Amino acid sequence: MNTKNRTSLATRVIHAGHEPDPATGAVVPPLYTATTYVQDGIGKNRGYDYSRSGNPTRQRVESCLADLENAEAAFVFPSGLSAASTMLATLKPGAKIVAHEDLYGGVYRLLAQVGPSMAGYDVELVDFSDAEALSAVAQGADLMWFETPSNPLLKIVDLQAVAQIARDVGAVTVCDSTFASPCGQLPLDHGIDVVMHSATKFLGGHSDLLGGVLSVSERAPEGLVGRVGYLQNALGAVMSPSDCALLLRSLRTLALRVERQTSSAASLAKTLSENANVYGISQVVYPGLEAHPGHAIAAQQMTNFGALISLRLEGGLDRVERVLTSTCLFHFAVSLGSVESLIQHPASLTHAAVTEEHREKISIGDDLIRLSVGCEDLDDLAADLDAALRTA
Ligand SMILES: *Cc1c(COP(=O)(O)O)cnc(C)c1O
């Protein structure tokens, strides 16, 4: 069912790509594990020949995701990074990439370390939340790559401003929207060409699935949809049918989960910032707080302020470690967006691949921790943080 533009996301996550099975009426679509399909004649089949090139279960999850993002087409990959590397393969060797200076560590490694040595990409890092700084380096760019909110500093990038700058210089834009999910923002509606997700995070939402997504706008440069689809098959980075079925199932609760997670995060961020002195916190970073420099833009382009909160703690690395290991409900583990709350330390975990020099430049210090707020009861989460921050 194409539900685009007719119903709200909370309905679309349940119905898009989820029509009852025409053969049996089953309300949950069947999982097609077959790797190969009988051909009716030379050049004649029923839409499928080999599972890497096309699979009915994958097609359902891709049509659901395309519908949610208001995209022309979506493609799923076995991880967020394989989605990113497939996107990079659309470029010519030596292409100029302008990327946000605050990125997930693995994407930073792919862009700034692997890309230049593998394909001679010329990669320039700049603060995308500063439109003037971006304009200054945009000339000649083939690709602009950014996250908003960014990881782990939760910087907000003005989607429309970036789309405009990119259009002026003829660059393709990719927004890694993992931190927002489609229930937090729809970058394609603001003129961005491609949205990327690590489906491992909010889309999967249960810490039991690795995956990635590229959704391409109908307004993207001509041929890009076909090129990404061609490369998904040609490079072979496809999500397995069982993971597609698991992802399709997870998406049905995306709106519910995100609503709960983001409202709890907003409340916790407020409590933490109001009690910063008692809790030994030197800074609470959350786009929903008015003090956040990107608050006004976030309020315009997002439907909520996300479920991630970053904190700078007082008391040095020893105290940071005590806090990380003394929460009970917030597990000390990487990743985010899942039903269980997580607490992590970017400098030693998600951003360990980032050079010390760059971490210092953008201030990912030892004092920074990041919370991903899950679906537990809000009072229980608040009590867990309260106990850990008061005693550690
Ligand atoms: C996790 C993450 C990725 C990488 O995705 P994987 O599924 O781990 O390969 C990319 N971008 C962001 C913002 C992430 O949080």
Short mmCIF file of C-alpha atoms and ligand atoms in Angstrom, two decimals:
data_model
loop_
_atom_site.label_atom_id
_atom_site.label_comp_id
_atom_site.label_asym_id
_atom_site.label_seq_id
_atom_site.Cartn_x
_atom_site.Cartn_y
_atom_site.Cartn_z
CA MET A 1 0.00 0.00 0.00
CA ASN A 2 1.35 3.40 -0.89
CA THR A 3 0.19 5.51 2.04
CA LYS A 4 2.43 8.48 1.22
CA ASN A 5 1.05 11.88 2.16
CA ARG A 6 -2.34 10.51 3.08
CA THR A 7 -1.92 9.30 6.61
CA SER A 8 0.28 10.12 9.57
CA LEU A 9 3.52 8.29 10.24
CA ALA A 10 2.01 6.44 13.20
CA THR A 11 -0.39 4.78 10.75
CA ARG A 12 2.13 4.36 7.96
CA VAL A 13 4.65 2.45 10.09
CA ILE A 14 1.92 -0.16 10.57
CA HIS A 15 0.42 -0.32 7.09
CA ALA A 16 3.06 0.71 4.52
CA GLY A 17 4.54 -2.42 2.91
CA HIS A 18 2.33 -4.52 5.15
CA GLU A 19 -0.65 -5.43 3.00
CA PRO A 20 -2.13 -8.84 3.79
CA ASP A 21 -0.66 -11.69 1.76
CA PRO A 22 -2.80 -11.94 -1.42
CA ALA A 23 -2.42 -15.73 -1.56
CA THR A 24 -3.61 -16.55 1.96
CA GLY A 25 -4.87 -13.37 3.61
CA ALA A 26 -2.17 -13.62 6.30
CA VAL A 27 -1.94 -10.19 7.95
CA VAL A 28 1.77 -10.66 8.46
CA PRO A 29 3.57 -11.03 5.15
CA PRO A 30 5.40 -14.30 4.58
CA LEU A 31 9.18 -14.47 4.86
CA TYR A 32 10.72 -15.55 1.55
CA THR A 33 13.95 -17.35 2.28
CA ALA A 34 14.40 -18.77 -1.24
CA THR A 35 17.60 -17.70 -2.92
CA THR A 36 16.43 -18.63 -6.43
CA TYR A 37 13.18 -18.53 -8.41
CA VAL A 38 11.79 -20.76 -11.17
CA GLN A 39 11.85 -19.04 -14.56
CA ASP A 40 8.78 -19.40 -16.78
CA GLY A 41 10.79 -19.03 -19.99
CA ILE A 42 13.79 -17.14 -21.30
CA GLY A 43 13.42 -13.60 -20.04
CA LYS A 44 10.10 -14.54 -18.39
CA ASN A 45 9.66 -14.69 -14.64
CA ARG A 46 7.35 -13.44 -11.93
CA GLY A 47 9.56 -10.53 -10.93
CA TYR A 48 12.37 -12.47 -9.27
CA ASP A 49 15.30 -14.60 -10.28
CA TYR A 50 17.98 -14.49 -7.57
CA SER A 51 17.63 -13.19 -4.02
CA ARG A 52 20.56 -10.75 -4.07
CA SER A 53 18.96 -8.97 -7.03
CA GLY A 54 15.47 -8.94 -5.58
CA ASN A 55 13.52 -10.54 -2.74
CA PRO A 56 9.83 -10.06 -1.90
CA THR A 57 10.47 -9.62 1.84
CA ARG A 58 13.17 -7.05 1.17
CA GLN A 59 10.90 -5.31 -1.29
CA ARG A 60 8.26 -4.93 1.43
CA VAL A 61 10.59 -3.37 3.96
CA GLU A 62 12.07 -1.12 1.28
CA SER A 63 8.64 0.06 0.21
CA CYS A 64 7.70 0.73 3.84
CA LEU A 65 10.85 2.81 4.39
CA ALA A 66 10.42 4.72 1.11
CA ASP A 67 6.88 5.55 2.16
CA LEU A 68 7.94 6.76 5.63
CA GLU A 69 10.71 9.01 4.25
CA ASN A 70 8.60 10.33 1.33
CA ALA A 71 11.31 8.91 -0.93
CA GLU A 72 11.17 7.65 -4.48
CA ALA A 73 12.90 4.45 -3.40
CA ALA A 74 14.66 2.95 -0.39
CA PHE A 75 17.36 0.30 -0.26
CA VAL A 76 18.33 -1.82 2.75
CA PHE A 77 21.84 -3.02 3.54
CA PRO A 78 23.36 -5.39 6.10
CA SER A 79 24.67 -2.49 8.21
CA GLY A 80 24.68 1.28 8.32
CA LEU A 81 28.29 1.32 7.18
CA SER A 82 27.56 -0.88 4.16
CA ALA A 83 24.80 1.58 3.20
CA ALA A 84 27.36 4.39 3.54
CA SER A 85 30.05 2.62 1.53
CA THR A 86 27.56 1.78 -1.23
CA MET A 87 26.62 5.47 -1.36
CA LEU A 88 30.30 6.40 -1.66
CA ALA A 89 30.64 4.01 -4.58
CA THR A 90 28.30 6.29 -6.59
CA LEU A 91 31.23 8.74 -6.73
CA LYS A 92 34.13 8.83 -9.14
CA PRO A 93 37.64 8.23 -7.77
CA GLY A 94 39.09 11.50 -6.53
CA ALA A 95 35.69 13.05 -5.88
CA LYS A 96 35.49 15.90 -3.40
CA ILE A 97 33.47 15.13 -0.28
CA VAL A 98 32.59 17.81 2.23
CA ALA A 99 31.57 16.18 5.50
CA HIS A 100 30.37 17.36 8.88
CA GLU A 101 33.16 17.45 11.46
CA ASP A 102 30.94 15.74 14.04
CA LEU A 103 30.08 12.26 12.73
CA TYR A 104 29.63 8.75 14.06
CA GLY A 105 33.17 7.35 14.51
CA GLY A 106 32.72 4.55 11.97
CA VAL A 107 31.48 6.93 9.27
CA TYR A 108 34.35 9.31 10.06
CA ARG A 109 36.77 6.38 9.60
CA LEU A 110 35.12 5.42 6.29
CA LEU A 111 35.14 8.97 4.93
CA ALA A 112 38.35 10.40 6.31
CA GLN A 113 40.57 7.30 6.40
CA VAL A 114 39.31 4.51 4.11
CA GLY A 115 37.84 6.69 1.33
CA PRO A 116 41.01 8.69 0.59
CA SER A 117 43.24 5.61 0.52
CA MET A 118 40.81 3.42 -1.44
CA ALA A 119 39.43 5.83 -4.00
CA GLY A 120 41.46 9.01 -3.60
CA TYR A 121 38.51 10.99 -2.26
CA ASP A 122 39.41 14.48 -1.24
CA VAL A 123 37.61 14.83 2.10
CA GLU A 124 37.13 18.13 3.85
CA LEU A 125 35.63 18.30 7.35
CA VAL A 126 33.68 21.37 8.36
CA ASP A 127 31.05 22.35 10.91
CA PHE A 128 27.76 22.00 8.99
CA SER A 129 25.88 23.85 11.70
CA ASP A 130 27.79 26.94 10.50
CA ALA A 131 26.33 27.69 7.04
CA GLU A 132 28.99 30.31 6.29
CA ALA A 133 31.83 27.91 7.02
CA LEU A 134 30.12 25.34 4.81
CA SER A 135 29.65 27.79 1.92
CA ALA A 136 33.32 28.69 2.10
CA VAL A 137 34.44 25.13 1.28
CA ALA A 138 31.49 24.02 -0.86
CA GLN A 139 32.87 24.96 -4.28
CA GLY A 140 33.70 21.88 -6.32
CA ALA A 141 32.07 19.45 -3.89
CA ASP A 142 30.54 16.32 -5.40
CA LEU A 143 29.00 15.09 -2.16
CA MET A 144 27.98 16.67 1.14
CA TRP A 145 27.62 14.27 4.05
CA PHE A 146 26.31 15.19 7.47
CA GLU A 147 24.32 14.05 10.49
CA THR A 148 21.66 15.99 12.29
CA PRO A 149 21.41 15.70 15.23
CA SER A 150 25.09 14.75 15.06
CA ASN A 151 26.92 12.12 17.02
CA PRO A 152 27.80 12.64 19.82
CA LEU A 153 27.58 16.44 20.14
CA LEU A 154 23.94 16.66 18.97
CA LYS A 155 24.64 19.64 16.72
CA ILE A 156 21.69 20.65 14.59
CA VAL A 157 22.23 21.27 10.89
CA ASP A 158 19.79 23.45 8.96
CA LEU A 159 18.52 21.03 6.30
CA GLN A 160 17.18 23.69 3.96
CA ALA A 161 20.34 25.77 4.15
CA VAL A 162 22.53 22.78 3.28
CA ALA A 163 20.21 21.75 0.43
CA GLN A 164 20.48 25.26 -1.01
CA ILE A 165 24.28 25.48 -0.72
CA ALA A 166 24.60 22.04 -2.34
CA ARG A 167 22.25 22.96 -5.19
CA ASP A 168 24.32 26.06 -5.92
CA VAL A 169 27.49 24.01 -6.39
CA GLY A 170 25.87 20.89 -7.87
CA ALA A 171 26.68 18.54 -4.99
CA VAL A 172 24.58 15.57 -3.88
CA THR A 173 23.49 15.75 -0.23
CA VAL A 174 23.33 12.82 2.18
CA CYS A 175 21.81 13.28 5.61
CA ASP A 176 22.53 10.52 8.12
CA SER A 177 19.25 10.80 10.00
CA THR A 178 19.89 7.86 12.35
CA PHE A 179 19.53 10.00 15.51
CA ALA A 180 16.13 11.33 14.51
CA SER A 181 14.48 8.38 12.69
CA PRO A 182 11.67 9.20 10.24
CA CYS A 183 9.49 9.90 13.29
CA GLY A 184 11.76 12.81 14.22
CA GLN A 185 12.46 14.46 10.86
CA LEU A 186 12.04 13.94 7.12
CA PRO A 187 15.15 15.42 5.46
CA LEU A 188 13.96 14.74 1.90
CA ASP A 189 11.01 17.07 2.51
CA HIS A 190 13.58 19.82 3.15
CA GLY A 191 15.38 19.31 -0.17
CA ILE A 192 18.01 16.74 0.83
CA ASP A 193 18.78 14.12 -1.87
CA VAL A 194 19.48 11.00 0.17
CA VAL A 195 18.69 9.94 3.73
CA MET A 196 20.86 7.33 5.37
CA HIS A 197 20.02 5.35 8.51
CA SER A 198 21.76 2.83 10.62
CA ALA A 199 18.71 0.58 11.02
CA THR A 200 20.61 -0.96 13.92
CA LYS A 201 19.39 1.95 16.04
CA PHE A 202 15.80 3.31 16.19
CA LEU A 203 14.45 1.45 13.15
CA GLY A 204 15.35 -1.97 14.56
CA GLY A 205 14.94 -0.64 18.06
CA HIS A 206 15.62 -3.83 20.03
CA SER A 207 19.42 -4.23 19.84
CA ASP A 208 19.04 -7.46 17.88
CA LEU A 209 19.47 -6.40 14.25
CA LEU A 210 22.23 -4.79 12.19
CA GLY A 211 21.10 -2.88 9.15
CA GLY A 212 21.37 0.22 7.01
CA VAL A 213 19.10 2.20 4.70
CA LEU A 214 19.51 4.65 1.83
CA SER A 215 16.32 6.47 0.79
CA VAL A 216 16.56 8.56 -2.36
CA SER A 217 14.39 11.58 -3.10
CA GLU A 218 12.43 11.86 -6.33
CA ARG A 219 14.12 15.27 -6.65
CA ALA A 220 17.63 13.82 -6.43
CA PRO A 221 19.83 14.12 -9.53
CA GLU A 222 18.53 12.00 -12.37
CA GLY A 223 19.74 8.43 -12.36
CA LEU A 224 20.71 8.31 -8.67
CA VAL A 225 17.91 5.92 -7.68
CA GLY A 226 18.92 3.51 -10.43
CA ARG A 227 22.60 3.85 -9.58
CA VAL A 228 22.10 3.04 -5.88
CA GLY A 229 19.88 0.05 -6.76
CA TYR A 230 22.46 -1.15 -9.29
CA LEU A 231 25.29 -0.86 -6.75
CA GLN A 232 23.31 -2.59 -3.98
CA ASN A 233 23.19 -5.64 -6.27
CA ALA A 234 26.58 -5.19 -7.91
CA LEU A 235 28.49 -4.75 -4.65
CA GLY A 236 26.31 -7.38 -3.02
CA ALA A 237 25.51 -5.56 0.20
CA VAL A 238 21.94 -6.74 0.78
CA MET A 239 20.08 -7.30 4.02
CA SER A 240 19.13 -10.95 4.58
CA PRO A 241 15.43 -11.82 4.17
CA SER A 242 15.09 -12.81 7.86
CA ASP A 243 16.54 -9.49 8.95
CA CYS A 244 14.17 -7.75 6.52
CA ALA A 245 11.21 -9.49 8.18
CA LEU A 246 12.53 -8.59 11.64
CA LEU A 247 13.01 -4.98 10.58
CA LEU A 248 9.54 -4.81 9.05
CA ARG A 249 8.11 -6.05 12.33
CA SER A 250 10.16 -3.59 14.37
CA LEU A 251 9.03 -0.68 12.23
CA ARG A 252 5.42 -1.29 13.26
CA THR A 253 6.19 0.04 16.74
CA LEU A 254 8.61 2.78 15.63
CA ALA A 255 6.20 5.66 16.18
CA LEU A 256 5.15 4.39 19.62
CA ARG A 257 8.70 3.77 20.73
CA VAL A 258 10.01 7.10 19.48
CA GLU A 259 7.14 9.01 21.04
CA ARG A 260 7.86 7.45 24.42
CA GLN A 261 11.64 7.73 24.13
CA THR A 262 11.67 11.36 23.02
CA SER A 263 9.16 12.55 25.60
CA SER A 264 11.12 10.82 28.38
CA ALA A 265 14.39 12.26 27.03
CA ALA A 266 12.94 15.79 27.03
CA SER A 267 11.87 15.38 30.63
CA LEU A 268 15.17 13.87 31.77
CA ALA A 269 17.18 16.58 29.99
CA LYS A 270 15.20 19.24 31.82
CA THR A 271 15.68 17.54 35.20
CA LEU A 272 19.40 17.03 34.59
CA SER A 273 19.96 20.64 33.59
CA GLU A 274 17.92 22.02 36.48
CA ASN A 275 19.92 19.91 38.91
CA ALA A 276 23.29 20.21 37.18
CA ASN A 277 24.99 21.49 40.35
CA VAL A 278 23.75 18.68 42.56
CA TYR A 279 24.60 16.13 39.91
CA GLY A 280 28.11 17.40 39.15
CA ILE A 281 27.25 18.05 35.51
CA SER A 282 29.02 20.90 33.71
CA GLN A 283 26.85 20.78 30.57
CA VAL A 284 23.66 19.11 29.39
CA VAL A 285 23.45 18.93 25.61
CA TYR A 286 19.93 18.34 24.30
CA PRO A 287 18.39 20.11 21.28
CA GLY A 288 15.13 20.55 23.19
CA LEU A 289 16.77 22.84 25.75
CA GLU A 290 16.50 26.51 24.86
CA ALA A 291 20.18 26.98 25.67
CA HIS A 292 21.11 24.60 22.83
CA PRO A 293 22.47 26.67 19.90
CA GLY A 294 20.44 24.63 17.39
CA HIS A 295 17.20 24.74 19.36
CA ALA A 296 15.29 27.09 17.04
CA ILE A 297 16.24 25.18 13.88
CA ALA A 298 15.47 21.85 15.55
CA ALA A 299 12.04 23.20 16.54
CA GLN A 300 11.40 24.08 12.89
CA GLN A 301 12.58 20.96 11.15
CA MET A 302 12.01 18.21 13.72
CA THR A 303 8.81 16.83 15.19
CA ASN A 304 10.54 16.09 18.50
CA PHE A 305 14.00 16.72 19.94
CA GLY A 306 15.24 13.15 19.94
CA ALA A 307 16.02 10.53 22.55
CA LEU A 308 19.74 11.23 22.94
CA ILE A 309 21.25 13.42 25.62
CA SER A 310 24.95 14.19 25.98
CA LEU A 311 26.44 15.29 29.30
CA ARG A 312 29.76 16.67 30.42
CA LEU A 313 30.59 15.46 33.90
CA GLU A 314 32.73 17.06 36.55
CA GLY A 315 35.26 15.08 38.58
CA GLY A 316 37.57 13.58 35.96
CA LEU A 317 37.73 10.21 34.26
CA ASP A 318 37.45 8.25 37.53
CA ARG A 319 34.08 9.76 38.29
CA VAL A 320 32.97 9.31 34.67
CA GLU A 321 33.75 5.61 34.94
CA ARG A 322 31.93 5.32 38.28
CA VAL A 323 28.82 6.92 36.76
CA LEU A 324 29.01 4.70 33.66
CA THR A 325 29.15 1.57 35.77
CA SER A 326 26.75 2.49 38.54
CA THR A 327 23.48 2.96 36.68
CA CYS A 328 21.24 -0.12 36.81
CA LEU A 329 18.70 0.49 34.03
CA PHE A 330 21.01 2.42 31.72
CA HIS A 331 23.41 -0.27 30.47
CA PHE A 332 26.97 0.85 29.85
CA ALA A 333 27.11 -0.12 26.18
CA VAL A 334 27.47 1.47 22.75
CA SER A 335 24.61 1.91 20.32
CA LEU A 336 21.35 3.80 20.75
CA GLY A 337 17.71 3.99 19.86
CA SER A 338 16.72 0.72 21.47
CA VAL A 339 13.92 -0.05 23.94
CA GLU A 340 16.49 -0.37 26.73
CA SER A 341 18.31 2.74 27.88
CA LEU A 342 22.04 2.93 27.26
CA ILE A 343 24.88 5.06 28.58
CA GLN A 344 28.22 5.27 26.82
CA HIS A 345 31.54 7.05 26.62
CA PRO A 346 32.21 8.38 23.08
CA ALA A 347 35.95 9.07 23.54
CA SER A 348 36.71 5.41 24.29
CA LEU A 349 33.90 3.66 22.40
CA THR A 350 31.92 5.06 19.44
CA HIS A 351 34.58 7.60 18.61
CA ALA A 352 37.72 5.61 19.37
CA ALA A 353 38.40 5.52 15.60
CA VAL A 354 38.52 9.32 15.51
CA THR A 355 42.06 10.69 15.85
CA GLU A 356 42.85 12.26 19.21
CA GLU A 357 43.65 15.52 17.45
CA HIS A 358 40.22 15.67 15.78
CA ARG A 359 38.44 14.64 19.00
CA GLU A 360 40.19 17.48 20.77
CA LYS A 361 39.37 19.93 17.99
CA ILE A 362 35.65 19.26 18.23
CA SER A 363 35.71 18.68 22.01
CA ILE A 364 34.83 15.04 22.44
CA GLY A 365 36.65 14.89 25.77
CA ASP A 366 36.91 12.23 28.46
CA ASP A 367 34.21 14.09 30.39
CA LEU A 368 31.55 13.48 27.73
CA ILE A 369 28.96 10.74 28.15
CA ARG A 370 25.94 10.03 25.99
CA LEU A 371 22.57 8.69 27.09
CA SER A 372 20.12 6.91 24.83
CA VAL A 373 16.74 6.97 26.51
CA GLY A 374 14.69 3.79 26.12
CA CYS A 375 11.07 2.86 26.69
CA GLU A 376 11.24 2.11 30.43
CA ASP A 377 9.10 4.02 32.91
CA LEU A 378 10.25 7.64 33.12
CA ASP A 379 10.30 7.79 36.93
CA ASP A 380 12.42 4.63 37.07
CA LEU A 381 14.90 6.14 34.62
CA ALA A 382 15.04 9.43 36.52
CA ALA A 383 15.63 7.57 39.80
CA ASP A 384 18.39 5.48 38.20
CA LEU A 385 20.26 8.58 36.99
CA ASP A 386 19.63 10.41 40.24
CA ALA A 387 21.17 7.61 42.30
CA ALA A 388 24.18 7.20 40.01
CA LEU A 389 24.94 10.91 39.72
CA ARG A 390 24.53 11.67 43.43
CA THR A 391 26.68 8.80 44.67
CA ALA A 392 29.34 8.32 41.99
C1 LIG B 1 25.59 3.33 14.28
C2 LIG B 1 25.68 4.45 13.34
C3 LIG B 1 26.17 4.26 12.05
C4 LIG B 1 26.75 2.95 11.56
O1 LIG B 1 25.77 1.97 11.42
P1 LIG B 1 26.08 0.40 11.64
O2 LIG B 1 24.71 -0.19 11.53
O3 LIG B 1 26.71 0.24 12.98
O4 LIG B 1 26.99 -0.02 10.55
C5 LIG B 1 26.16 5.35 11.19
N1 LIG B 1 25.72 6.55 11.59
C6 LIG B 1 25.25 6.77 12.83
C7 LIG B 1 24.78 8.13 13.21
C8 LIG B 1 25.22 5.73 13.75
O5 LIG B 1 24.77 5.96 14.99
#
